[in-house]
Amino acid sequence: MAFKGAIEIDAQHCKGCGVCVANCPTGSISLSRMVNGKGYNYAEMVGDACIGCSACALVCPDSVITVYRVKI
Amino acid sequence: MDTADIKKPENIVYRKPALITDNVMHYCPGCSHGVVHKLIAEVIDEMGIQESTIGICPVGCSVFAYNYIDIDWEEAAHGRAPALATATKRLCPDKHVFTYQGDGDLASIGTAEIIHACSRGENIVVIFINNGIYGMTGGQMAPTTLIGMKTSTTPYGRDPKLNGFPMVIADMISHLDGTAFITRQSVHTAAAVRKAKSAIRKAFEYSEKNIGLSFVEIVSTCNSGWKMNPVDANKWMVENMFRKYPIGDIKDILK
Amino acid sequence: MKGNEAIAISAIRNGVDGYFGYPITPQSEVMETLMKEKPWETTGMVVLQAESETSAVNMIYGGACCGKKVMTSSSSPGVSLMCEGISYMAGTELPCVIVDVMRGGPGLGTIQPSQSDYDMIVKGGGHGDFHNIVIAPASAQDMYDYVDWGFELAFRYRNPVIILADGIIGQMMEKVEMHPSKPRRTAEEIRRDAPWATTGKTPDRPRNIMTSLSLDSDIQEVFNRKLARKYAEIEANEVKYTEYLTDDAEYLFVAFGCSSRICEAAVDELRQNGVQVGLLRPVTLYPYPFTRIGELASGMKSIMSIELNLGQMVNDVRLAVEGKCPVGFYGRQGGNIFTPEEVVDAFLKFNNLK
């Protein structure tokens, strides 16, 4: 069974710490070149390799990541 | 299937815990506190004990923990959380009572309170955040600061001749008969977070059994105090902190 | 019974939920009596010996957060340690009763009776801008009665109440009349009477946070002013004192606690010799009977403050008198107690009547 996932990031409340980036097994997150209202380079989903494993959200200190997952 | 198709409410597998409030956390980017708060909120929600849980905040960075988890809170004086928790639990034995304390709070100014709460076997949960430094006051040496570690009060590194040795609190209290469950965890990877959450849940469950104090140490980072970025801080923690503070269960009287 | 025992028995009979303390002479009988009585088997009252006074006071801080009637007792050096918790409780607006059975100081001092904590408790009792409500018993009966009265005041104003006793009142054995007892409040009653308490967050209310912290100067100032309004209300409503033969008095003693009883004997002795002396005993030390002492001062040839210390309350007497008549002081220290005769001598000397 395979999974496909997606994440939604509350960019305004992300502090751009990058811990999610380091924890993503599929390289599906990076820090944006843009900054949010607080001046942080917020995290954003990149590519379509996300498997919805939730690793990013589990280690996120600010609870800004929502994870979606479907079986394919 | 594209991203828009996947992002539907029925496909949500992880979201902000219900008991985490909408207040923006004041912690620095990448701080471990946020993750631990989240785990406590999830455990309380999953056990259905919001109405019976009372948290005790420390003095230190997590002094404002009460802004983030939607339960009743008492804010203790520096180091005294176990004393407040003792009375709260004894006067309200049907409640789940936990303290949330940092290393300055618990291992320095509050050593008498924690040791005696352990010794009396208070049926409470203690969450101990050990990042080897005083965060809130600006990165001074803590009792748990490693030998050689630079802080603002050990600018040349902690020297045992001048500053003494790091205290390994969890091991110390494991010798006290009043403790039931003692474990040391971390929250730097998804796997570690899952284990830490199980440990916190077990601690809350043990506190219902009236068998003594449950203690969950979380070896944590303070990337601001350590003067590293959050990702490097996690690596440094694994390479250095884990040597002095190894991860794993230390005591479980039911095993 | 002893004054200290009266405190313990009164706590059990007046529905106190918890006592947390640390042994120190001359008040250890309070906890000893409680442990002997085992109230946890009758009323369900919790009694616990803490590892220090610091811990004991923070235990009552935790208990008070839950809306419970909690108390501790100690003596001077122990109360110094408790000042941290007293300040936090004042800053969190928490009710509690703390008994200070004073002994001679400073430092470890002596274990004999003294009144040397007047300034610490009435003027301070911890850091920051606040007042303790301070009540001063003069008999074992007072010790018994003031526990319940103390909790009434503590809950009415959400403020720490300190029973400022001394080694004589604590150790003295007297007859005590015990009023009908009061049950402990139920959980429902606590939720109703103390809606602010940490009783567990229910869906019908926001979470309750018991804290004295605010990092915002403006918010802190608003809170300080709220406290000031509360103190003004306490000062307007709760001043209590007793008077002895003041109607025709030309001279006045002011004394509290055990000193007031010695002064009563001194008044009798002086009156037998034709000197018209009266006595005012402040029962509440905060709020202090400034107004009444000021009124009395207008008709007096002099007023003397008689205390077992170097002269602490005398400064409040001076404030009350506002220069309307001479103010004198006599006291003994270190755990020594004056006799009525010594007080009479000091009086005659101060007033040049000898």
mmCIF file of C-alpha atoms in Angstrom, chain A residues 12-51:
data_model
loop_
_atom_site.group_PDB
_atom_site.id
_atom_site.type_symbol
_atom_site.label_atom_id
_atom_site.label_comp_id
_atom_site.label_asym_id
_atom_site.label_seq_id
_atom_site.Cartn_x
_atom_site.Cartn_y
_atom_site.Cartn_z
ATOM 1 C CA GLN A 12 1.820 33.588 9.521
ATOM 2 C CA HIS A 13 2.538 31.621 12.714
ATOM 3 C CA CYS A 14 5.530 29.652 11.427
ATOM 4 C CA LYS A 15 8.809 30.793 12.960
ATOM 5 C CA GLY A 16 10.973 29.256 10.257
ATOM 6 C CA CYS A 17 13.021 27.134 12.657
ATOM 7 C CA GLY A 18 13.610 24.499 9.980
ATOM 8 C CA VAL A 19 13.253 21.496 12.280
ATOM 9 C CA CYS A 20 10.503 20.148 10.009
ATOM 10 C CA VAL A 21 12.776 20.442 6.995
ATOM 11 C CA ALA A 22 15.458 18.364 8.704
ATOM 12 C CA ASN A 23 12.891 15.737 9.723
ATOM 13 C CA CYS A 24 11.122 15.276 6.388
ATOM 14 C CA PRO A 25 12.051 11.866 4.897
ATOM 15 C CA THR A 26 11.021 12.850 1.376
ATOM 16 C CA GLY A 27 12.483 16.344 1.077
ATOM 17 C CA SER A 28 9.025 17.821 0.692
ATOM 18 C CA ILE A 29 9.494 20.928 2.838
ATOM 19 C CA SER A 30 11.794 23.872 2.510
ATOM 20 C CA LEU A 31 11.971 27.337 3.957
ATOM 21 C CA SER A 32 10.476 29.941 1.675
ATOM 22 C CA ARG A 33 12.531 32.808 0.274
ATOM 23 C CA MET A 34 9.589 34.972 1.304
ATOM 24 C CA VAL A 35 9.079 36.153 4.884
ATOM 25 C CA ASN A 36 5.885 36.343 6.922
ATOM 26 C CA GLY A 37 4.600 39.241 9.004
ATOM 27 C CA LYS A 38 7.111 38.475 11.751
ATOM 28 C CA GLY A 39 9.997 38.380 9.307
ATOM 29 C CA TYR A 40 10.497 34.624 9.355
ATOM 30 C CA ASN A 41 11.247 32.559 6.260
ATOM 31 C CA TYR A 42 8.310 30.267 6.750
ATOM 32 C CA ALA A 43 8.189 26.588 5.816
ATOM 33 C CA GLU A 44 6.385 25.509 2.665
ATOM 34 C CA MET A 45 5.625 22.250 0.916
ATOM 35 C CA VAL A 46 7.638 21.589 -2.222
ATOM 36 C CA GLY A 47 7.217 18.961 -4.941
ATOM 37 C CA ASP A 48 4.750 16.071 -4.747
ATOM 38 C CA ALA A 49 6.743 13.463 -2.862
ATOM 39 C CA CYS A 50 4.922 14.011 0.475
ATOM 40 C CA ILE A 51 3.598 10.766 1.963
#
